CSV table of C-alpha atoms in Angstrom, one decimal:
chain,number,residue,atom,x,y,z
A,1,MET,CA,173.5,58.2,-0.7
A,2,ASP,CA,173.9,56.7,2.8
A,3,ILE,CA,171.4,53.9,3.9
A,4,LYS,CA,171.2,55.6,7.3
A,5,TRP,CA,169.5,58.5,5.6
A,6,LEU,CA,166.6,56.2,4.6
A,7,GLU,CA,166.4,54.8,8.1
A,8,ASP,CA,166.3,58.4,9.5
A,9,PHE,CA,163.6,59.4,7.1
A,10,LEU,CA,161.4,56.4,7.8
A,11,SER,CA,161.8,56.9,11.6
A,12,LEU,CA,160.9,60.6,11.1
A,13,ALA,CA,157.9,59.7,9.0
A,14,GLN,CA,156.7,57.5,11.9
A,15,THR,CA,157.3,59.9,14.8
A,16,ARG,CA,156.7,63.1,12.9
A,17,ASN,CA,159.0,64.8,15.4
A,18,PHE,CA,162.7,65.6,14.9
A,19,SER,CA,163.5,65.5,18.6
A,20,ARG,CA,162.0,62.1,19.2
A,21,THR,CA,163.6,60.7,16.0
A,22,ALA,CA,167.0,62.1,17.0
A,23,ASP,CA,166.7,60.2,20.4
A,24,ASP,CA,165.6,57.0,18.7
A,25,ARG,CA,168.5,57.2,16.2
A,26,HIS,CA,171.1,58.2,18.8
A,27,VAL,CA,172.1,61.4,17.0
A,28,THR,CA,171.8,65.1,17.8
A,29,GLN,CA,168.8,66.9,16.3
A,30,SER,CA,171.1,69.1,14.2
A,31,ALA,CA,172.9,66.0,12.7
A,32,LEU,CA,169.5,64.4,12.0
A,33,SER,CA,168.3,67.6,10.2
A,34,ARG,CA,171.5,67.6,8.1
A,35,ARG,CA,171.0,64.0,7.1
A,36,ILE,CA,167.4,64.6,6.1
A,37,ARG,CA,168.5,67.6,4.0
A,38,ALA,CA,171.1,65.5,2.4
A,39,LEU,CA,168.5,62.9,1.5
A,40,GLU,CA,166.3,65.6,0.0
A,41,ALA,CA,169.2,66.9,-2.0
A,42,TRP,CA,169.8,63.4,-3.3
A,43,VAL,CA,166.1,62.8,-4.2
A,44,GLY,CA,165.8,66.3,-5.7
A,45,ALA,CA,162.6,67.2,-3.8
A,46,ASP,CA,161.4,68.3,-0.3
A,47,LEU,CA,160.2,65.3,1.6
A,48,VAL,CA,159.1,66.9,4.9
A,49,ASP,CA,156.9,69.9,5.4
A,50,ARG,CA,158.6,71.7,8.3
A,51,SER,CA,156.0,74.5,8.6
A,52,THR,CA,153.5,72.3,10.5
A,53,TYR,CA,153.6,70.7,14.0
A,54,PRO,CA,153.6,67.8,14.1
A,55,LEU,CA,155.4,67.8,10.8
A,56,ILE,CA,153.9,66.1,7.8
A,57,LEU,CA,155.3,64.5,4.7
A,58,THR,CA,155.1,66.4,1.4
A,59,PRO,CA,153.3,64.6,-1.5
A,60,ALA,CA,156.8,63.7,-2.7
A,61,GLY,CA,157.7,62.5,0.8
A,62,LYS,CA,154.6,60.2,0.9
A,63,VAL,CA,155.6,58.6,-2.5
A,64,PHE,CA,159.2,58.3,-1.4
A,65,SER,CA,158.2,56.8,2.0
A,66,ASN,CA,156.6,53.8,0.3
A,67,SER,CA,159.6,53.2,-2.0
A,68,ALA,CA,162.1,53.6,0.9
A,69,SER,CA,160.1,51.1,3.1
A,70,GLU,CA,160.2,48.5,0.3
A,71,ALA,CA,163.8,49.2,-0.4
A,72,MET,CA,164.8,48.7,3.2
A,73,ARG,CA,162.7,45.5,3.5
A,74,LEU,CA,164.5,44.0,0.4
A,75,LEU,CA,167.9,45.1,1.7
A,76,ASN,CA,167.4,43.7,5.2
A,77,ASP,CA,166.0,40.4,3.8
A,78,ALA,CA,169.0,40.0,1.5
A,79,LYS,CA,171.4,40.9,4.4
A,80,ALA,CA,169.8,38.3,6.7
A,81,GLN,CA,169.9,35.6,4.0
A,82,LEU,CA,173.6,36.3,3.2
A,83,ARG,CA,174.6,36.5,6.8
A,84,VAL,CA,173.0,33.1,7.6
A,85,ARG,CA,174.6,31.6,4.4
A,86,GLY,CA,178.1,32.9,5.1
A,87,GLN,CA,178.1,33.0,8.9
A,88,ASN,CA,181.2,31.6,10.6
A,89,GLU,CA,180.1,30.5,14.0
A,90,ASN,CA,183.6,31.0,15.4
A,91,LEU,CA,184.0,34.6,14.0
A,92,LEU,CA,183.4,37.4,16.4
A,93,ARG,CA,182.6,40.8,14.8
A,94,ILE,CA,183.9,43.6,17.1
A,95,SER,CA,183.1,47.2,16.5
A,96,ALA,CA,185.5,49.8,18.1
A,97,GLY,CA,186.7,53.4,17.8
A,98,HIS,CA,189.7,54.0,15.6
A,99,THR,CA,192.1,54.5,18.5
A,100,LEU,CA,191.1,51.4,20.3
A,101,SER,CA,191.2,49.4,17.0
A,102,LEU,CA,194.8,50.5,16.3
A,103,ASN,CA,196.4,50.4,19.7
A,104,PHE,CA,194.5,48.5,22.4
A,105,PHE,CA,192.7,45.7,20.4
A,106,PRO,CA,195.8,43.9,18.9
A,107,MET,CA,197.4,43.6,22.4
A,108,TRP,CA,194.2,42.5,24.0
A,109,LEU,CA,193.5,39.9,21.4
A,110,ASN,CA,196.9,38.4,21.7
A,111,GLY,CA,196.4,38.1,25.5
A,112,MET,CA,193.0,36.5,25.1
A,113,GLN,CA,194.3,34.0,22.5
A,114,ALA,CA,197.1,33.0,25.0
A,115,GLN,CA,194.5,32.4,27.7
A,116,ALA,CA,191.4,31.2,26.0
A,117,GLY,CA,192.8,29.6,22.8
A,118,ASP,CA,192.0,30.6,19.2
A,119,ILE,CA,189.7,33.6,18.9
A,120,HIS,CA,188.7,34.5,15.4
A,121,ALA,CA,187.8,38.1,15.3
A,122,SER,CA,186.9,40.7,12.7
A,123,ILE,CA,187.5,44.3,13.8
A,124,LEU,CA,185.2,47.0,12.5
A,125,PRO,CA,186.7,50.5,13.1
A,126,ALA,CA,184.2,53.3,13.3
A,127,ASN,CA,183.5,56.5,15.3
A,128,VAL,CA,181.8,56.1,18.7
A,129,HIS,CA,178.3,56.8,17.5
A,130,ASP,CA,178.4,54.3,14.6
A,131,SER,CA,180.1,51.7,16.8
A,132,VAL,CA,177.2,51.9,19.3
A,133,LEU,CA,174.7,51.8,16.5
A,134,SER,CA,176.4,48.7,15.1
A,135,LEU,CA,175.8,46.8,18.3
A,136,VAL,CA,172.2,48.1,18.7
A,137,GLU,CA,171.3,47.1,15.1
A,138,GLY,CA,172.9,43.6,15.5
A,139,ASN,CA,175.7,44.3,13.0
A,140,CYS,CA,178.5,43.2,15.4
A,141,ASP,CA,178.8,40.8,18.4
A,142,LEU,CA,180.9,43.1,20.6
A,143,LEU,CA,181.4,46.8,21.2
A,144,LEU,CA,184.8,47.9,22.4
A,145,SER,CA,184.5,51.4,23.8
A,146,TYR,CA,185.8,54.0,26.3
A,147,TYR,CA,183.6,54.8,29.2
A,148,HIS,CA,183.6,57.7,31.7
A,149,ALA,CA,180.7,58.6,34.1
A,150,GLU,CA,180.7,62.1,32.6
A,151,LEU,CA,180.7,60.7,29.0
A,152,PRO,CA,178.5,57.6,29.3
A,153,VAL,CA,177.7,55.1,26.6
A,154,GLU,CA,173.9,55.1,26.5
A,155,LEU,CA,172.9,51.5,26.3
A,156,ASP,CA,169.9,49.8,28.1
A,157,ALA,CA,171.5,47.9,31.0
A,158,SER,CA,168.8,45.3,30.9
A,159,ARG,CA,169.7,44.3,27.3
A,160,TYR,CA,173.4,45.0,27.2
A,161,ALA,CA,176.1,43.7,29.5
A,162,PHE,CA,179.7,44.8,29.8
A,163,VAL,CA,183.0,43.8,31.3
A,164,SER,CA,185.9,46.2,32.1
A,165,LEU,CA,189.1,45.4,30.3
A,166,GLY,CA,191.4,48.1,31.7
A,167,SER,CA,191.8,51.8,31.7
A,168,GLU,CA,193.2,54.5,29.5
A,169,VAL,CA,194.7,57.9,30.3
A,170,VAL,CA,194.3,60.9,28.0
A,171,LEU,CA,197.1,63.3,28.6
A,172,PRO,CA,198.7,66.4,27.1
A,173,VAL,CA,202.1,65.9,25.3
A,174,SER,CA,204.6,67.9,23.4
A,175,VAL,CA,208.0,67.5,21.8
A,176,PRO,CA,210.8,68.2,24.2
A,177,ASN,CA,213.2,71.1,24.1
A,178,ARG,CA,217.0,70.7,24.3
A,179,GLU,CA,216.7,70.4,28.1
A,180,GLY,CA,214.1,67.6,27.8
A,181,ALA,CA,211.3,69.8,29.1
A,182,PRO,CA,208.1,70.1,27.0
A,183,THR,CA,208.4,72.8,24.3
A,184,TYR,CA,204.7,73.6,25.0
A,185,SER,CA,203.5,73.3,28.6
A,186,LEU,CA,200.2,74.0,30.2
A,187,PRO,CA,198.5,76.2,31.2
A,188,GLY,CA,200.3,78.8,28.9
A,189,SER,CA,199.7,82.5,29.3
A,190,LYS,CA,197.8,85.3,27.7
A,191,ILE,CA,201.0,86.7,26.4
A,192,HIS,CA,202.3,83.4,25.1
A,193,PRO,CA,199.3,81.1,24.3
A,194,ILE,CA,200.1,77.5,23.4
A,195,PRO,CA,199.7,76.3,19.8
A,196,CYS,CA,197.2,73.4,20.4
A,197,LEU,CA,196.4,70.5,18.2
A,198,THR,CA,192.7,70.1,18.9
A,199,TYR,CA,189.9,67.6,18.2
A,200,ILE,CA,186.7,68.5,16.4
A,201,LYS,CA,184.2,69.5,19.1
A,202,ALA,CA,181.6,66.8,18.2
A,203,SER,CA,184.2,64.0,18.3
A,204,PHE,CA,184.5,61.8,21.4
A,205,PHE,CA,188.0,63.0,22.3
A,206,GLY,CA,186.9,66.5,21.7
A,207,ARG,CA,184.3,66.0,24.5
A,208,VAL,CA,187.0,64.4,26.7
A,209,VAL,CA,189.3,67.4,26.3
A,210,ASP,CA,186.4,69.8,27.1
A,211,ARG,CA,185.7,67.9,30.3
A,212,ILE,CA,189.4,68.0,31.2
A,213,LEU,CA,189.5,71.8,30.7
A,214,SER,CA,186.3,72.4,32.7
A,215,ARG,CA,187.6,70.3,35.6
A,216,ALA,CA,191.2,71.6,35.7
A,217,GLY,CA,190.5,74.4,38.1
A,218,GLN,CA,192.6,77.0,36.3
A,219,ALA,CA,192.5,78.9,33.1
A,220,CYS,CA,194.3,77.5,30.0
A,221,TYR,CA,195.6,79.7,27.2
A,222,PHE,CA,196.1,78.3,23.7
A,223,THR,CA,195.4,78.9,20.1
A,224,CYS,CA,194.1,76.2,17.7
A,225,ALA,CA,197.0,75.3,15.3
A,226,TYR,CA,195.4,72.3,13.7
A,227,GLU,CA,192.1,70.4,14.1
A,228,SER,CA,191.1,66.8,13.4
A,229,ASP,CA,188.8,64.1,14.7
A,230,MET,CA,191.5,61.4,14.7
A,231,ALA,CA,194.1,61.0,17.4
A,232,GLU,CA,196.7,59.5,15.1
A,233,LEU,CA,196.7,62.6,12.9
A,234,LEU,CA,197.2,64.9,15.9
A,235,LYS,CA,200.0,62.6,17.1
A,236,ARG,CA,201.8,63.0,13.8
A,237,MET,CA,201.5,66.8,14.1
A,238,ALA,CA,202.7,66.8,17.7
A,239,LEU,CA,205.8,64.7,16.7
A,240,THR,CA,206.7,67.3,14.1
A,241,GLY,CA,206.5,70.1,16.7
A,242,HIS,CA,203.4,71.8,15.6
A,243,GLY,CA,201.9,72.1,19.1
A,244,LEU,CA,200.5,70.4,22.2
A,245,ALA,CA,198.1,67.5,21.8
A,246,TRP,CA,195.9,65.5,24.2
A,247,LEU,CA,196.5,61.8,23.2
A,248,PRO,CA,195.5,58.4,24.7
A,249,GLU,CA,198.5,56.9,26.4
A,250,SER,CA,198.3,53.6,24.5
A,251,SER,CA,198.9,55.4,21.2
A,252,ILE,CA,202.2,57.0,22.4
A,253,VAL,CA,203.8,54.4,24.6
A,254,ARG,CA,206.9,54.1,22.4
A,255,GLU,CA,207.2,57.9,21.8
A,256,LEU,CA,207.1,58.5,25.6
A,257,ALA,CA,209.7,55.8,26.3
A,258,GLU,CA,212.0,57.1,23.6
A,259,GLY,CA,211.6,60.7,24.8
A,260,ARG,CA,210.2,61.9,21.4
A,261,LEU,CA,207.2,63.2,23.3
A,262,VAL,CA,207.0,64.3,26.9
A,263,ARG,CA,204.1,65.0,29.3
A,264,ALA,CA,203.1,68.7,29.0
A,265,GLY,CA,201.0,69.2,32.1
A,266,GLY,CA,200.2,67.8,35.6
A,267,ASP,CA,197.5,65.3,36.6
A,268,GLN,CA,194.8,68.0,36.5
A,269,TRP,CA,195.1,68.2,32.7
A,270,SER,CA,194.5,64.4,32.2
A,271,MET,CA,191.5,62.1,32.4
A,272,THR,CA,191.4,58.3,33.1
A,273,MET,CA,188.7,56.3,31.3
A,274,ASP,CA,187.6,52.7,31.5
A,275,ILE,CA,187.9,50.4,28.5
A,276,ARG,CA,184.7,48.3,28.3
A,277,LEU,CA,183.5,45.5,26.1
A,278,TYR,CA,179.7,45.3,25.6
A,279,ARG,CA,177.5,42.6,24.2
A,280,SER,CA,173.8,42.1,23.6
A,281,MET,CA,172.2,39.5,25.9
A,282,ASP,CA,170.0,38.5,23.0
A,283,ASN,CA,173.0,37.4,20.9
A,284,GLN,CA,173.2,33.6,21.0
A,285,ASN,CA,176.6,33.2,19.2
A,286,ALA,CA,178.3,30.2,20.9
A,287,ALA,CA,181.8,31.7,20.4
A,288,LEU,CA,180.6,34.9,22.0
A,289,ASP,CA,179.2,33.0,25.0
A,290,ARG,CA,182.5,31.1,25.5
A,291,LEU,CA,184.6,34.3,25.4
A,292,TRP,CA,182.2,36.1,27.7
A,293,GLN,CA,182.3,33.3,30.3
A,294,HIS,CA,186.0,33.4,30.2
A,295,LEU,CA,186.0,37.2,30.8
A,296,LEU,CA,183.6,36.8,33.7
A,297,ASN,CA,185.7,34.1,35.3
A,298,ARG,CA,189.0,36.0,35.2
């Protein structure tokens, strides 16, 4: 049982509308529906009467709503007490996607420590949705995230500030052949489609690749050889010659330098994104304020 299911259910009980709740919870309507179904399976009873509009809670849903509200109150009270008791004023909790956590963050932190002195940080790897939600719900001090105008991070600009830390290129790569050219090269052809290592459509990089393909200006021919939501897994598959993969450049710097991977397409098959650091303006953490001031004064 995931605590987010309780939060989803309580929000739905209040709005009585799947669409509004999905917007409030920063999830798709289909994802929200799956989570409510999962909660009902865990409880062992239908909680929502979907045959009415606006929807209403079933008798079981009304009973469970009271219990869920009390459970969330107790959990949040306990969390707040423990956080105050064990809070380290110098520790910054940073939520970030897995790729940024593995590749960009360690180098950035080293640079910041050289410039601004000791920075005590705790990295919280998560997918993009959960990272954003962590900032919104106050479970982290900073959000490290990719940004592109066509794939925006939806945060209220009046409540959340950001600084740009650099940029990242997502590019197609392949193992080289004996001549050093890519074994698999875009755009491919109908007769010889490229085996492609793809991202799950709903993932962030899956949406990035969709945008690249839609903007390329020419057809691309490939077959899906393997699918994952993690760039590191696709990188390993690419290194063993299973196909072409779109990967963030920071994750393959060494492999490109050593020639174990080579670029497999021109600039039209790539996308450059900003790397941004977000904070809530309501967060009064002194260590956060010091770091933020340093970033603004660079």
